[in-house]
Structures are given as C-alpha cells and as structure tokens.
Amino acid sequence: MATYLESKPGFIGLPRNFLRAIGLGIFTKLIQRPEPPKLLIRKSRRVALARSSVHILPATISIVLIYINLSGRFIGSELEGPQGQDSLKMALLQVAAKLQELLVVGSMGTIIFHIIRLRLFSNDGIPLGLLASGWSFSQLSYFWSGEFWSGVLSLFHLPSSRLKSLGLVLLLLLSGILATMAGPAAAIIMIPRIMDLPVGGSVFWLNGTENDLWPTVLDSSYLADHDCSTPDKQLYDPACPSSHFLPLHQHYSNAPLKFETELIQLDLVDPQMRKAVYFTVRQGPGVIDTWFYTAHAPTAAVQDALRDLHMKALLFLKYRVGHFGRHRPGSLERAVSKRYEVETKSPMTRTVCRPLPDISFETVKTLMFPPVKLDEKFGDKKDGYWEVDVEKPVRDYLGRRRILIQEGNGTWRLNPEPNTIPSLIAIPVPLDKDENFKFGLLVARRQGETNVWWPATCTLDARWGDSRSFFEFGDRSMRFHDFHRGKVSNLVQTDLQTTNGDNILSPYYHPPNDETITPIVLHPDWYDYLSPVIPAGFIPDHPDSPLRGTNRSTLEALLETIPGHNWKTGDDPGGIDTEGLELVISMAFVDGLSRCGNALNPSSGMLLGGTWEKGALEKGTRWEINTDHPDDVWRLFKLGEPVEVFPPPASLEPERSTRMVMRVTFTGYMMAAENWFDYLCVVAMMVHALAALIHTVWLLWRAETSEAWDSIPEMIGLAQRSPPPSEEEACLDNIGAGIASVRNLGEVAWVEVHEESGCGSLDGLRMRFGEGVRNRDLKGVPKAEEWYS
C-alpha cells in the first residue's frame, strides 16, 4: 500500500520522525487520508538518530551555555547587536529561555515515554497510576498525588527487579526536579546580567609609616622638615595644610551655606586633585551632627597613576594583542562601570559650635565649650558644657599677631593701629576635658569699632576612619594622569567603612568607638600650619568685610564668607549662624588633614619602571608602555586579585614604607556563574544534558525506537480499541466516574498483540490490566519491524 511509505525508514520517513520528535508533528498530519497501519517498533539507527533530535538541540544549547557560564564572558555596557535596543534583546532572550525550558521538559518526557513503552511491551508492565507520568511529571503536585504513590507502591510488587523499579522512580523524581528547575536555570545561564568582574590591579607603596601617613598626634613637629613658611608655599604647596584656601574661598564666596538635604557631596578642585567631599548638615541636638570626610590625598595620587597604567594596559591588549583570555578587550573597554579601589584611611571631622553672650578679649577668663564625646552624638551628653580657661590661649595667640598688646602695667588692650584687627577672629584653644579631644576654637566677630565681640565656641572632633578610596568611570570618561606634576584630574570618591558608616544620617547613629576609628589629637601649633596669617595682598577682599586689607588667617578669611546678616546684633546670641561656622570649620580641617603624607610622597612617578617608560607626549606628563617588555601588562591587567607588579622603589626604605593594594573591578553585562544558585542551575542543565546523551547513545546502540502513545489522544485510542477486563479478572471496578481506590491505581497495565483487535490480515494491539502480565504468552509480545493496525 502506498500509504505505508509514511512509516518506512527511508528518505521520506526520516523528516517525519524528526518533525514529530521535536514537537512539530502537525506538519505530518495536515493532509487528510485514511489511517494507515504502522510499525510499532522501528529497528533503524537512522530513525533512532532522527528521534534523538529532541535531545540533541536542548543538550547542545545547554552544553554551550554551561561552557560560557563556567568560563565567563564579559559583554560590556550593552548586549550584542543593534545599539539602544537592550529591552527588545532581553525580551527575545526571555522567549528563548522559555523555549529552552520547553525543550528540556520535552526531552525528559521522551525518556519517560520510552521507559513506559518498554515496560508495556515486556512482562514488567506498569501500574495505572504511573501510566500518565510522561505528561504529569512537569507538575510538582503530581509527586504527592495518590496516582504517583499508588503506582510506586505497586511497582515494587511486580516481578521485575527492584533495581529497575527503583531506577524508574528515580527517573521520575529527577525529571520532576529538572522540570521545576528548567525555567529559572535556562534564564540564569542564557540571559546576561549586570555583574562585577575583578580584573587585577597592583600592589604599590607609599613613602612613610602608617603614623607618618595617618598621624594620631599633630603638632608643629609633623611638618618640621617641610617648608610651609612663605605665602607661596602656604597657598600653593599641596603638602601644606593651608593650600586648600584659594579653592575653598572661591567656593564659599559663590555657594550658599544652606542645603535642602542632609547628606551633600561637593566636588572640590584644587591645583593637585579633584575630590569629593561628603558632609552632613546638623539637624539639631541628638539628631544628626555636622560630619565631613574626604579622600586621603597621597593614596589617591598614586592610585590615579596606577589607574592610568591599568587602562593603558587594556588598550595595549586591545590594539596589540587582540584578546584577553576568554574576554574581548573591546568589550571590557565598554564596561558600564570601571572601579579602581584602595583600602585606606580617610579624615573625618565633626564640629559643634554654640553661641555665647558678648565678650571682651581684654577681660575674658573662662568660656563654655560644647561637650563632644567619642561615642556620642552631641546632645546625648550626660553632663553640662565644659568650662575652659581661655585667658592664656587668647592672649598668647592674639599677642603673637599684635592684635592684643600688653601695657606697661600688665593690662591688655586692642592694638589701636589701623588695619591690624580683622573683623572676625578664630583662636585655637586646647581642651583638656577629654583625652581624645584637645582642640577647640573661639570664633568672634567684632561689633563695629568697639571692644565688644559676638563669640561662639566650637569643639572639633578629628579622626581617621577606615575607608575605600575609589575612582569610578562609565564607558569612556577618564582622563590621563599627570605624572610630571602628580595632578589628579579624575574625581576621587570615598566610601566610609567604619561601623555604621552607611547610617551616618540615621537619628540612631552613634560615632563608632572601635578599631575602625582612630582619634586625632590636634595641637594649637599645628593650627598655625592649617590657618596661617597671610598678608592682605594674597587674600581676596570679601564685599562683606568691613576692614579690607587687614592681615587675616586663612580660616578667618573663609569664615568671613558667611553672610554678615547671619551674625545677629544685639544681646540675642541665638542669631549667630552656628551651622555655617560648623560647615566652614569642618571643611577646612578635613581638607587639611587629607594632605597628611603629601610631603613624603611628592611624585607619583617615583613608583614606575620596567614595563613603563616616560613618553614624549605633552612635555613628559604621560607615561606609555615599553613594547619591548610587555610582561607586566599581563600581571597588571589580569582576572582575579591583584599581584605585585612593581617592586618597591629603590628610594624607599622598606621599614618606612606602607604597602597598599589597588583592586580593579569592571561592571557590565556578563554571562558567568557567581553564586551557589547559579552553580545549582548549571548542575541542573548538566544533569539534563548527561541524561539526554545517555538516552541518545542507548537508542543508537539498541536501534529500536517507537513513537506510539506519546500523546493523550493516542493513549485514549488504544484504550478504546481494547476490551474491558472480564469478570474473572476482577479489576478496575466502578471507575466510570473516577478512581478513588489505591488498588485500582495500582493495577498493572501492558500491551499485547491480539488477532481480534486487528484489521484485515494485520494483528492489532490492545491494553490489558490485571495479573496476567506475569505469565502471558510470548506470542502476544510486540515485535520490531512488525506492522500493526
């Protein structure tokens, strides 16, 4: 019969088997024609290979994706393909992941149907409760249903070996787990995610011990070996604490001191560095204090130099080598974020100011200073204000500046010479009330030409806090490092790593008192470095200053930028702008502290050698790769943790240098397994690929396959052609309206050949239930390459 060609293992039959195997059997049934007899069991390796396509496609996809995820693939800031269409690409990948899930479930279903058919053909049989497991295994509820457990219990009472029964149960459980995991697993290994990729960095050294770089006591001896004596040095030498004055004066002269939010980031640019300064604005006693913190300048300078070389190493790999292991340098260059990070310490300052009634410097004896404790917010104090004897520090400081002069009779008075008394004075006062805080400031504004001043006392809390200094860039936004001058043109930012550092804005935040914080003892003679008196010609006159041309200290000139109307006249001291005082004082001190160590590390280029050589571009301000010795490139730009690329410079003494580590992390779309769930998904897809491979090899080895009864209509059709059990068999009673009996669900089913079920000269097939499978006639067992109607 011509219709038999549909089932022959020739050229025409192979596409049909392939289409049906991958779930596209509809294309083999579009033409209406009489239903032909069929070969129940085909013995052909070509047909077996065609029917194995249901495994080959999802397994191949899984193996490729597993390899990519285990080895890692960095994509960059955007997915492959047309730009600006990531949302569409993601949607298509989600559709592809869903298709992969369906293919995996279909593949496992094919294995289950194969085992069920083998048991139906053999003397083993299969319980009724497990007969539909090829369709039900993808539903998790099936595994605690009566059908499943009735079938399992019945399975172990069959004459087949317990090992075969256990294998079927484990296959069903494994298939159920894979069906549950297939969806998330396919999405995890197929859809790229924004991830971090460590790409090396380098170890580097700073000149000086930790106490040199982050001193805990600051007095005149700290900079005794460095010249900060002239106005040029004081205003322009980055090693001098007062060199922040001109950029700060420009900022405060043009920026308001009132803010809408509590945490502010200010980008400050000075001749050496561009850095972010972070600060909180006081919100009242016991709520939020005025805190400032910023980057440590020597750390940031060398860090930016190494960042420059690290980026040049990437460009070298891109243009000279063309590859970077499993990642493409071009994709790495297009990272969403490039972060260059160093663990260091950063200066932190807190200032609390309180106004007082009018005073006269000639007669002042004691003043009340706000109490600031190491591990308390201001306002959480257990005792009152500190009463401090200010007579000696006031007269010593103002006497040195010739603002106060002593008469022959021992009395003190203001200097009557013109242009000698500034309108605002900031006087350092040592505090002995707490061993960790020994510095205060008396800030006073003169009332006209009188001897009366509006005062405010300020307590300063200075510390070193554990932090991470970092540069972070987008696609292509970084600038070259200036090796000649050590100038940092990129914005250096800071992450505090102190206890509760991220909750500094919380009303419940308490300053930590642990190893992450180191208090700094400040002495008044170091204050002379921070706020030296500068000749009037070097300080811009502020419009609100009533005495232009007067010699002032740098801090006094900064405080003069606070609008004059914020210093309320009269007897009410509550009108003094203490918030403005705290902001300006904290800013000046935190910036001055950030320069500790600059005198010992004047040049970032002192660390370089070997692979790097000074270039001829831009008058020697850039450094390029020595292409004759590119070995260090692979050590500077590498996967994982950084290693020591540069040996300690010969000019450094090992016992007087500090080892630092810069870690580089690129962030972007990436395909990689990075946590336990990712690896669980990889294992799930590996198990499926292995199961699919084993089943494919088995099919090709035995070369016997069948595609019967893998759909519900086909199973119903077989049941319709089968006679019901006879009264003597006594099984499947009263099941027309449903099955509630464990016994009925445990009845064993098998398929046998029977002449009465056939059509014409061909034998037919029927399904039987009961105990007869144990001793049925071997003539009833279906055979390979036999036609059945």
PDB file of N, CA and C in Angstrom, residues 322-353:
ATOM      1  N   GLY A 322      44.835  41.758  20.995  1.00  0.00           N
ATOM      2  CA  GLY A 322      43.555  41.399  20.405  1.00  0.00           C
ATOM      3  C   GLY A 322      42.693  40.498  21.252  1.00  0.00           C
ATOM      4  N   HIS A 323      43.206  40.011  22.373  1.00  0.00           N
ATOM      5  CA  HIS A 323      42.390  39.142  23.215  1.00  0.00           C
ATOM      6  C   HIS A 323      42.855  39.267  24.654  1.00  0.00           C
ATOM      7  N   PHE A 324      41.996  38.849  25.556  1.00  0.00           N
ATOM      8  CA  PHE A 324      42.320  38.792  26.975  1.00  0.00           C
ATOM      9  C   PHE A 324      41.661  37.533  27.531  1.00  0.00           C
ATOM     10  N   GLY A 325      42.310  36.405  27.303  1.00  0.00           N
ATOM     11  CA  GLY A 325      41.738  35.137  27.732  1.00  0.00           C
ATOM     12  C   GLY A 325      40.406  34.904  27.047  1.00  0.00           C
ATOM     13  N   ARG A 326      39.382  34.681  27.843  1.00  0.00           N
ATOM     14  CA  ARG A 326      38.033  34.413  27.312  1.00  0.00           C
ATOM     15  C   ARG A 326      37.251  35.689  27.044  1.00  0.00           C
ATOM     16  N   HIS A 327      37.817  36.837  27.405  1.00  0.00           N
ATOM     17  CA  HIS A 327      37.117  38.101  27.252  1.00  0.00           C
ATOM     18  C   HIS A 327      37.759  38.926  26.143  1.00  0.00           C
ATOM     19  N   ARG A 328      36.947  39.703  25.464  1.00  0.00           N
ATOM     20  CA  ARG A 328      37.459  40.590  24.424  1.00  0.00           C
ATOM     21  C   ARG A 328      37.803  41.948  25.027  1.00  0.00           C
ATOM     22  N   PRO A 329      39.008  42.453  24.802  1.00  0.00           N
ATOM     23  CA  PRO A 329      39.371  43.767  25.370  1.00  0.00           C
ATOM     24  C   PRO A 329      38.399  44.871  24.973  1.00  0.00           C
ATOM     25  N   GLY A 330      37.859  44.811  23.748  1.00  0.00           N
ATOM     26  CA  GLY A 330      36.902  45.837  23.336  1.00  0.00           C
ATOM     27  C   GLY A 330      35.660  45.833  24.197  1.00  0.00           C
ATOM     28  N   SER A 331      35.186  44.645  24.589  1.00  0.00           N
ATOM     29  CA  SER A 331      34.028  44.559  25.471  1.00  0.00           C
ATOM     30  C   SER A 331      34.361  45.082  26.862  1.00  0.00           C
ATOM     31  N   LEU A 332      35.549  44.771  27.360  1.00  0.00           N
ATOM     32  CA  LEU A 332      35.960  45.274  28.664  1.00  0.00           C
ATOM     33  C   LEU A 332      36.062  46.796  28.662  1.00  0.00           C
ATOM     34  N   GLU A 333      36.516  47.344  27.559  1.00  0.00           N
ATOM     35  CA  GLU A 333      36.631  48.802  27.468  1.00  0.00           C
ATOM     36  C   GLU A 333      35.257  49.457  27.541  1.00  0.00           C
ATOM     37  N   ARG A 334      34.231  48.744  27.094  1.00  0.00           N
ATOM     38  CA  ARG A 334      32.873  49.300  27.092  1.00  0.00           C
ATOM     39  C   ARG A 334      32.085  48.920  28.346  1.00  0.00           C
ATOM     40  N   ALA A 335      32.766  48.686  29.451  1.00  0.00           N
ATOM     41  CA  ALA A 335      32.095  48.326  30.694  1.00  0.00           C
ATOM     42  C   ALA A 335      31.168  49.449  31.157  1.00  0.00           C
ATOM     43  N   VAL A 336      30.091  49.065  31.828  1.00  0.00           N
ATOM     44  CA  VAL A 336      29.181  50.060  32.398  1.00  0.00           C
ATOM     45  C   VAL A 336      29.912  50.907  33.431  1.00  0.00           C
ATOM     46  N   SER A 337      30.750  50.250  34.226  1.00  0.00           N
ATOM     47  CA  SER A 337      31.485  50.944  35.281  1.00  0.00           C
ATOM     48  C   SER A 337      32.860  50.319  35.417  1.00  0.00           C
ATOM     49  N   LYS A 338      33.857  51.178  35.588  1.00  0.00           N
ATOM     50  CA  LYS A 338      35.222  50.735  35.891  1.00  0.00           C
ATOM     51  C   LYS A 338      35.585  51.348  37.238  1.00  0.00           C
ATOM     52  N   ARG A 339      35.825  50.499  38.208  1.00  0.00           N
ATOM     53  CA  ARG A 339      36.074  50.972  39.575  1.00  0.00           C
ATOM     54  C   ARG A 339      37.478  50.570  40.007  1.00  0.00           C
ATOM     55  N   TYR A 340      38.248  51.574  40.435  1.00  0.00           N
ATOM     56  CA  TYR A 340      39.619  51.384  40.898  1.00  0.00           C
ATOM     57  C   TYR A 340      39.632  51.741  42.384  1.00  0.00           C
ATOM     58  N   GLU A 341      39.857  50.752  43.240  1.00  0.00           N
ATOM     59  CA  GLU A 341      39.580  50.919  44.667  1.00  0.00           C
ATOM     60  C   GLU A 341      40.786  50.552  45.506  1.00  0.00           C
ATOM     61  N   VAL A 342      41.005  51.332  46.569  1.00  0.00           N
ATOM     62  CA  VAL A 342      42.097  51.090  47.515  1.00  0.00           C
ATOM     63  C   VAL A 342      41.541  51.213  48.928  1.00  0.00           C
ATOM     64  N   GLU A 343      41.866  50.244  49.772  1.00  0.00           N
ATOM     65  CA  GLU A 343      41.514  50.349  51.185  1.00  0.00           C
ATOM     66  C   GLU A 343      42.534  51.244  51.871  1.00  0.00           C
ATOM     67  N   THR A 344      42.036  52.262  52.532  1.00  0.00           N
ATOM     68  CA  THR A 344      42.917  53.255  53.147  1.00  0.00           C
ATOM     69  C   THR A 344      42.230  53.821  54.378  1.00  0.00           C
ATOM     70  N   LYS A 345      42.680  54.972  54.811  1.00  0.00           N
ATOM     71  CA  LYS A 345      42.024  55.708  55.882  1.00  0.00           C
ATOM     72  C   LYS A 345      41.745  57.112  55.396  1.00  0.00           C
ATOM     73  N   SER A 346      40.618  57.636  55.822  1.00  0.00           N
ATOM     74  CA  SER A 346      40.212  58.977  55.400  1.00  0.00           C
ATOM     75  C   SER A 346      39.980  59.857  56.616  1.00  0.00           C
ATOM     76  N   PRO A 347      40.246  61.143  56.478  1.00  0.00           N
ATOM     77  CA  PRO A 347      39.985  62.050  57.602  1.00  0.00           C
ATOM     78  C   PRO A 347      38.489  62.293  57.781  1.00  0.00           C
ATOM     79  N   MET A 348      38.078  62.328  59.024  1.00  0.00           N
ATOM     80  CA  MET A 348      36.700  62.654  59.399  1.00  0.00           C
ATOM     81  C   MET A 348      36.747  63.761  60.443  1.00  0.00           C
ATOM     82  N   THR A 349      35.888  64.731  60.302  1.00  0.00           N
ATOM     83  CA  THR A 349      35.824  65.797  61.298  1.00  0.00           C
ATOM     84  C   THR A 349      34.371  66.059  61.658  1.00  0.00           C
ATOM     85  N   ARG A 350      34.176  66.377  62.916  1.00  0.00           N
ATOM     86  CA  ARG A 350      32.864  66.797  63.412  1.00  0.00           C
ATOM     87  C   ARG A 350      33.071  68.071  64.215  1.00  0.00           C
ATOM     88  N   THR A 351      32.271  69.070  63.943  1.00  0.00           N
ATOM     89  CA  THR A 351      32.384  70.346  64.649  1.00  0.00           C
ATOM     90  C   THR A 351      31.036  70.701  65.259  1.00  0.00           C
ATOM     91  N   VAL A 352      31.079  71.086  66.524  1.00  0.00           N
ATOM     92  CA  VAL A 352      29.875  71.539  67.220  1.00  0.00           C
ATOM     93  C   VAL A 352      30.158  72.937  67.766  1.00  0.00           C
ATOM     94  N   CYS A 353      29.343  73.908  67.364  1.00  0.00           N
ATOM     95  CA  CYS A 353      29.519  75.295  67.800  1.00  0.00           C
ATOM     96  C   CYS A 353      28.288  75.764  68.557  1.00  0.00           C
TER      97      CYS A 353
END
